[in-house]
Every structure is written in C-alpha cells, then in structure tokens.
Amino acid sequence: MASDAGQRITVHDVADAGLGDWRLLANGLHARFRTGGMPAGLALVAAVVAAAEELDHHPDVDLRMTHVDVRSVSHDVGRVTRRDLRLARRISDIAADEGFAAEPHALAQVEVALDTADLAAVGPVWAALLTGDAGALDGNDVVDRSGRTPLLWFQGTDAHEVPRQRFHLDVWVPHDVAQARVDAAVAAGARVVDESAAPSFVVLEDPEGNRACVCTALDR
C-alpha cells in the first residue's frame, strides 16, 4: 500500500495505463459514462460500488439523468495513486461490458483562486465561510470533505491595493481539449494574456479585463 501511495501520478501514467476513459483534473481522476437513463445509471453505480468494496478503494459517484460521473482520489494521501488507476480500469471494464460509452471530452472542473499575500490571515476566514470550520485548510487549499462547495485555493502574490483583481476562476479541462477551449473563448471575445506556462495553464481576459485560466494536468 505504501508503494502505491508513493508515486505521483501524471497524465502520461494515465495514458500508459490505457485509461482512455479517464482524465486528470484539479483534484482527482475523472470519468463520465453515458447511460441514457437513471435506471441504467443506477445499475452502473451499484456495480461500481461492488467493485470498490472488493478493492477496498472508494470513488465519488454522481448519478445524473443521462450519465454517471466518477472521481477517484486516494483520500488518505490527498492525490491520485496507483490504487486509483486500478479502480479506474475496473470501472471502465464494467462500463464497457454494459455498453456505456465514456465521454472524456465532456469533463470539466472549476476551481476558484484567490490571490493573497497573507494566507494565514485570509485562509481561515474563507475556510469558515465555505465549510463552517476555520481549520478546514490543507496547505493552500480549503478542504470541504462534503464536496458541497467549490474548490478554493490561495495563490501567493505580493501585497497590492484593490481594485486589482484578486479572485479568478481556474477552469480545468482534459489536456486534449484545452486548446479548443481557449480558441472558443477567444472567438467569443477573450484575449490571451499569457501562455508562457502552457500547457499547464493559459491566462485569458474578457473585454472588461476580468481574467481566468484554462488549466490542465500536464507539466505539473
């Protein structure tokens, strides 16, 4: 188990494992399976739960009217590990046997980023606001174990005066659709401000100067 947790999993590890249904996003390994209806989706969820019990490794599962979303992360170490790759393979095999197609390009995750020069001061405030617990912090992140609030992380910056933008959105997408997402935003009126860190992230700005980043798990 320790060796499973020791290695940091990358996009290339996911590809090498043949997990074409899955993509690394901000906080886990994600997949979407198109079921077409809730009864079929419920049957898939039941099969996923049975596999998770057998492997003693449990994902987060979201049943919707036409699809099932699955996120796998090793909660004990706070990152994706070999255990998640094994579980993902089993889930993909189950979905394939039942005829449920994966839709990896439909995946996305929004993370809220707050620039701050004083994490010790502002971190507990936002942890308390979002979760009710001022201690719900893990490094630069607010940790909501219930999964009910958006991801919030604190990006270090020099002290500055408002109204310089402090909040921005990080839109996490599969690495193989990031350029298309940037292109779509540019076609809609955004401009690229900084792409020096691509493919990890690209900074965009809307016509009024509000910024956001299109992020992937590559080169991290």
Tab-separated table of C-alpha atoms in Angstrom:
chain	number	residue	atom	x	y	z
A	1	MET	CA	0.000	0.000	0.000
A	2	ALA	CA	2.839	2.404	0.821
A	3	SER	CA	4.462	1.925	-2.567
A	4	ASP	CA	1.091	2.582	-4.220
A	5	ALA	CA	0.871	5.920	-2.448
A	6	GLY	CA	4.466	6.975	-3.018
A	7	GLN	CA	4.421	7.794	-6.719
A	8	ARG	CA	2.798	10.950	-8.036
A	9	ILE	CA	0.563	10.028	-10.975
A	10	THR	CA	0.788	12.127	-14.145
A	11	VAL	CA	-1.214	12.436	-17.357
A	12	HIS	CA	1.343	10.171	-19.009
A	13	ASP	CA	0.838	7.464	-16.362
A	14	VAL	CA	-2.897	7.518	-17.057
A	15	ALA	CA	-2.264	7.172	-20.787
A	16	ASP	CA	0.307	4.412	-20.275
A	17	ALA	CA	-2.246	2.514	-18.188
A	18	GLY	CA	-4.614	2.540	-21.170
A	19	LEU	CA	-7.240	4.561	-19.331
A	20	GLY	CA	-8.672	6.418	-22.300
A	21	ASP	CA	-11.970	6.942	-20.489
A	22	TRP	CA	-10.319	8.992	-17.727
A	23	ARG	CA	-8.710	12.409	-17.348
A	24	LEU	CA	-6.710	14.036	-14.552
A	25	LEU	CA	-8.265	17.306	-13.432
A	26	ALA	CA	-7.738	19.546	-10.401
A	27	ASN	CA	-8.344	17.071	-7.611
A	28	GLY	CA	-8.659	13.565	-8.965
A	29	LEU	CA	-9.076	11.137	-11.822
A	30	HIS	CA	-12.407	11.766	-13.541
A	31	ALA	CA	-14.680	9.927	-15.973
A	32	ARG	CA	-18.182	10.322	-17.379
A	33	PHE	CA	-20.216	7.409	-18.702
A	34	ARG	CA	-23.305	7.996	-20.812
A	35	THR	CA	-26.116	5.752	-19.540
A	36	GLY	CA	-29.161	7.259	-21.246
A	37	GLY	CA	-31.398	6.995	-18.186
A	38	MET	CA	-31.408	6.793	-14.418
A	39	PRO	CA	-32.322	3.073	-14.081
A	40	ALA	CA	-29.305	2.108	-16.197
A	41	GLY	CA	-27.202	4.658	-14.346
A	42	LEU	CA	-28.253	3.218	-11.010
A	43	ALA	CA	-27.225	-0.246	-12.141
A	44	LEU	CA	-23.805	1.113	-13.120
A	45	VAL	CA	-23.457	2.822	-9.742
A	46	ALA	CA	-24.288	-0.442	-7.967
A	47	ALA	CA	-21.635	-2.274	-9.971
A	48	VAL	CA	-19.068	0.441	-9.230
A	49	VAL	CA	-19.844	0.220	-5.507
A	50	ALA	CA	-19.389	-3.565	-5.583
A	51	ALA	CA	-16.010	-3.196	-7.314
A	52	ALA	CA	-14.957	-0.510	-4.842
A	53	GLU	CA	-15.810	-2.773	-1.920
A	54	GLU	CA	-13.814	-5.608	-3.471
A	55	LEU	CA	-10.761	-3.388	-3.995
A	56	ASP	CA	-11.265	-1.535	-0.683
A	57	HIS	CA	-10.896	1.776	-2.504
A	58	HIS	CA	-13.898	4.048	-2.919
A	59	PRO	CA	-14.598	6.746	-5.527
A	60	ASP	CA	-17.055	9.626	-5.508
A	61	VAL	CA	-20.006	8.831	-7.780
A	62	ASP	CA	-22.570	11.300	-9.133
A	63	LEU	CA	-25.743	9.857	-10.699
A	64	ARG	CA	-27.480	12.151	-13.181
A	65	MET	CA	-30.448	11.662	-15.516
A	66	THR	CA	-28.385	10.669	-18.570
A	67	HIS	CA	-24.905	9.941	-17.233
A	68	VAL	CA	-22.747	8.925	-14.282
A	69	ASP	CA	-19.695	10.932	-13.224
A	70	VAL	CA	-16.945	9.218	-11.248
A	71	ARG	CA	-13.987	10.763	-9.424
A	72	SER	CA	-11.247	8.684	-7.858
A	73	VAL	CA	-8.588	10.027	-5.492
A	74	SER	CA	-6.677	8.419	-2.636
A	75	HIS	CA	-8.076	10.456	0.242
A	76	ASP	CA	-5.506	9.228	2.743
A	77	VAL	CA	-2.679	10.937	0.838
A	78	GLY	CA	-4.709	13.605	-0.973
A	79	ARG	CA	-3.688	12.701	-4.512
A	80	VAL	CA	-4.158	10.169	-7.303
A	81	THR	CA	-2.186	6.938	-6.804
A	82	ARG	CA	-1.813	3.508	-8.393
A	83	ARG	CA	-4.862	2.436	-6.407
A	84	ASP	CA	-6.955	4.909	-8.416
A	85	LEU	CA	-5.563	3.584	-11.691
A	86	ARG	CA	-6.569	0.032	-10.744
A	87	LEU	CA	-10.048	1.149	-9.709
A	88	ALA	CA	-10.455	3.188	-12.889
A	89	ARG	CA	-9.555	0.167	-15.023
A	90	ARG	CA	-12.142	-1.949	-13.229
A	91	ILE	CA	-14.838	0.699	-13.634
A	92	SER	CA	-14.067	1.122	-17.339
A	93	ASP	CA	-14.319	-2.645	-17.816
A	94	ILE	CA	-17.699	-2.670	-16.069
A	95	ALA	CA	-18.995	0.202	-18.193
A	96	ALA	CA	-17.763	-1.413	-21.406
A	97	ASP	CA	-19.414	-4.730	-20.519
A	98	GLU	CA	-22.702	-2.887	-20.007
A	99	GLY	CA	-22.345	-0.897	-23.245
A	100	PHE	CA	-21.924	2.528	-21.596
A	101	ALA	CA	-19.671	4.836	-23.615
A	102	ALA	CA	-17.267	7.194	-21.891
A	103	GLU	CA	-17.280	10.933	-22.684
A	104	PRO	CA	-13.871	12.198	-21.556
A	105	HIS	CA	-14.115	15.391	-23.590
A	106	ALA	CA	-17.236	16.437	-21.677
A	107	LEU	CA	-15.304	16.647	-18.405
A	108	ALA	CA	-14.511	19.966	-16.714
A	109	GLN	CA	-13.954	21.301	-13.222
A	110	VAL	CA	-13.988	24.882	-11.957
A	111	GLU	CA	-11.630	25.969	-9.203
A	112	VAL	CA	-11.758	29.401	-7.559
A	113	ALA	CA	-8.356	31.018	-7.000
A	114	LEU	CA	-7.742	33.894	-4.581
A	115	ASP	CA	-4.538	35.924	-4.790
A	116	THR	CA	-3.252	36.709	-1.315
A	117	ALA	CA	-0.096	37.970	0.335
A	118	ASP	CA	-1.289	36.767	3.761
A	119	LEU	CA	-2.632	33.219	3.682
A	120	ALA	CA	-2.507	32.945	7.477
A	121	ALA	CA	-4.960	35.840	7.778
A	122	VAL	CA	-7.414	35.155	4.958
A	123	GLY	CA	-7.287	31.346	4.799
A	124	PRO	CA	-9.246	30.667	7.990
A	125	VAL	CA	-11.847	33.272	7.017
A	126	TRP	CA	-12.669	31.552	3.732
A	127	ALA	CA	-12.483	28.096	5.293
A	128	ALA	CA	-15.057	29.176	7.882
A	129	LEU	CA	-17.300	30.822	5.279
A	130	LEU	CA	-17.288	27.817	2.955
A	131	THR	CA	-17.327	24.934	5.439
A	132	GLY	CA	-18.110	26.347	8.884
A	133	ASP	CA	-14.671	25.238	10.091
A	134	ALA	CA	-11.814	27.762	10.132
A	135	GLY	CA	-9.371	24.872	10.325
A	136	ALA	CA	-10.533	23.239	7.085
A	137	LEU	CA	-7.263	24.067	5.323
A	138	ASP	CA	-4.712	21.805	3.683
A	139	GLY	CA	-1.712	23.790	2.526
A	140	ASN	CA	-3.040	26.358	0.037
A	141	ASP	CA	-6.488	24.770	-0.275
A	142	VAL	CA	-9.800	24.963	1.539
A	143	VAL	CA	-10.831	21.350	2.118
A	144	ASP	CA	-14.537	20.542	2.112
A	145	ARG	CA	-14.890	16.827	2.822
A	146	SER	CA	-18.603	17.006	1.982
A	147	GLY	CA	-17.879	18.159	-1.564
A	148	ARG	CA	-20.657	20.743	-1.410
A	149	THR	CA	-18.611	23.893	-2.009
A	150	PRO	CA	-16.347	24.930	-4.897
A	151	LEU	CA	-12.649	24.230	-4.830
A	152	LEU	CA	-10.804	27.236	-3.423
A	153	TRP	CA	-7.043	27.629	-3.416
A	154	PHE	CA	-4.848	30.540	-2.418
A	155	GLN	CA	-2.279	31.806	-4.915
A	156	GLY	CA	0.631	33.652	-3.364
A	157	THR	CA	1.182	37.221	-4.548
A	158	ASP	CA	2.819	40.448	-3.470
A	159	ALA	CA	0.718	42.796	-1.373
A	160	HIS	CA	-1.258	45.202	-3.573
A	161	GLU	CA	-4.121	47.644	-3.426
A	162	VAL	CA	-7.613	46.894	-4.657
A	163	PRO	CA	-9.224	47.093	-7.215
A	164	ARG	CA	-6.609	44.824	-8.816
A	165	GLN	CA	-8.379	41.511	-9.393
A	166	ARG	CA	-7.887	39.082	-6.536
A	167	PHE	CA	-10.348	36.311	-7.422
A	168	HIS	CA	-10.190	34.410	-10.675
A	169	LEU	CA	-11.534	31.115	-11.978
A	170	ASP	CA	-9.353	28.169	-12.943
A	171	VAL	CA	-11.273	26.128	-15.498
A	172	TRP	CA	-9.777	22.638	-15.504
A	173	VAL	CA	-10.368	20.657	-18.686
A	174	PRO	CA	-8.874	17.479	-20.193
A	175	HIS	CA	-5.446	18.219	-21.619
A	176	ASP	CA	-6.571	17.195	-25.096
A	177	VAL	CA	-9.384	19.756	-25.267
A	178	ALA	CA	-7.618	22.723	-23.665
A	179	GLN	CA	-6.638	24.436	-26.907
A	180	ALA	CA	-10.175	24.105	-28.249
A	181	ARG	CA	-11.498	25.726	-25.052
A	182	VAL	CA	-9.018	28.603	-25.371
A	183	ASP	CA	-9.938	29.023	-29.043
A	184	ALA	CA	-13.645	29.103	-28.198
A	185	ALA	CA	-13.120	31.804	-25.583
A	186	VAL	CA	-11.003	33.878	-27.972
A	187	ALA	CA	-13.626	33.528	-30.701
A	188	ALA	CA	-16.207	34.799	-28.189
A	189	GLY	CA	-14.172	37.929	-27.441
A	190	ALA	CA	-11.491	36.965	-24.917
A	191	ARG	CA	-7.797	37.602	-25.457
A	192	VAL	CA	-4.812	35.522	-24.426
A	193	VAL	CA	-2.822	37.416	-21.782
A	194	ASP	CA	-0.136	34.840	-21.005
A	195	GLU	CA	0.563	31.412	-22.459
A	196	SER	CA	4.123	31.050	-21.207
A	197	ALA	CA	3.067	28.244	-18.828
A	198	ALA	CA	1.069	26.286	-21.432
A	199	PRO	CA	0.004	23.506	-21.465
A	200	SER	CA	-0.212	23.726	-17.668
A	201	PHE	CA	-2.342	26.877	-17.889
A	202	VAL	CA	-3.204	29.765	-20.202
A	203	VAL	CA	-4.387	33.133	-18.855
A	204	LEU	CA	-7.341	34.738	-20.650
A	205	GLU	CA	-9.001	38.116	-20.214
A	206	ASP	CA	-12.531	39.206	-21.100
A	207	PRO	CA	-13.280	42.596	-22.741
A	208	GLU	CA	-13.610	44.258	-19.305
A	209	GLY	CA	-10.285	42.934	-18.034
A	210	ASN	CA	-11.534	40.041	-15.875
A	211	ARG	CA	-9.129	37.126	-16.033
A	212	ALA	CA	-9.420	33.337	-15.858
A	213	CYS	CA	-7.110	30.407	-16.537
A	214	VAL	CA	-7.679	27.330	-18.673
A	215	CYS	CA	-5.790	24.629	-16.757
A	216	THR	CA	-4.673	21.064	-17.444
A	217	ALA	CA	-2.745	18.438	-15.511
A	218	LEU	CA	0.164	18.478	-17.966
A	219	ASP	CA	3.626	19.626	-16.843
A	220	ARG	CA	2.679	19.697	-13.149
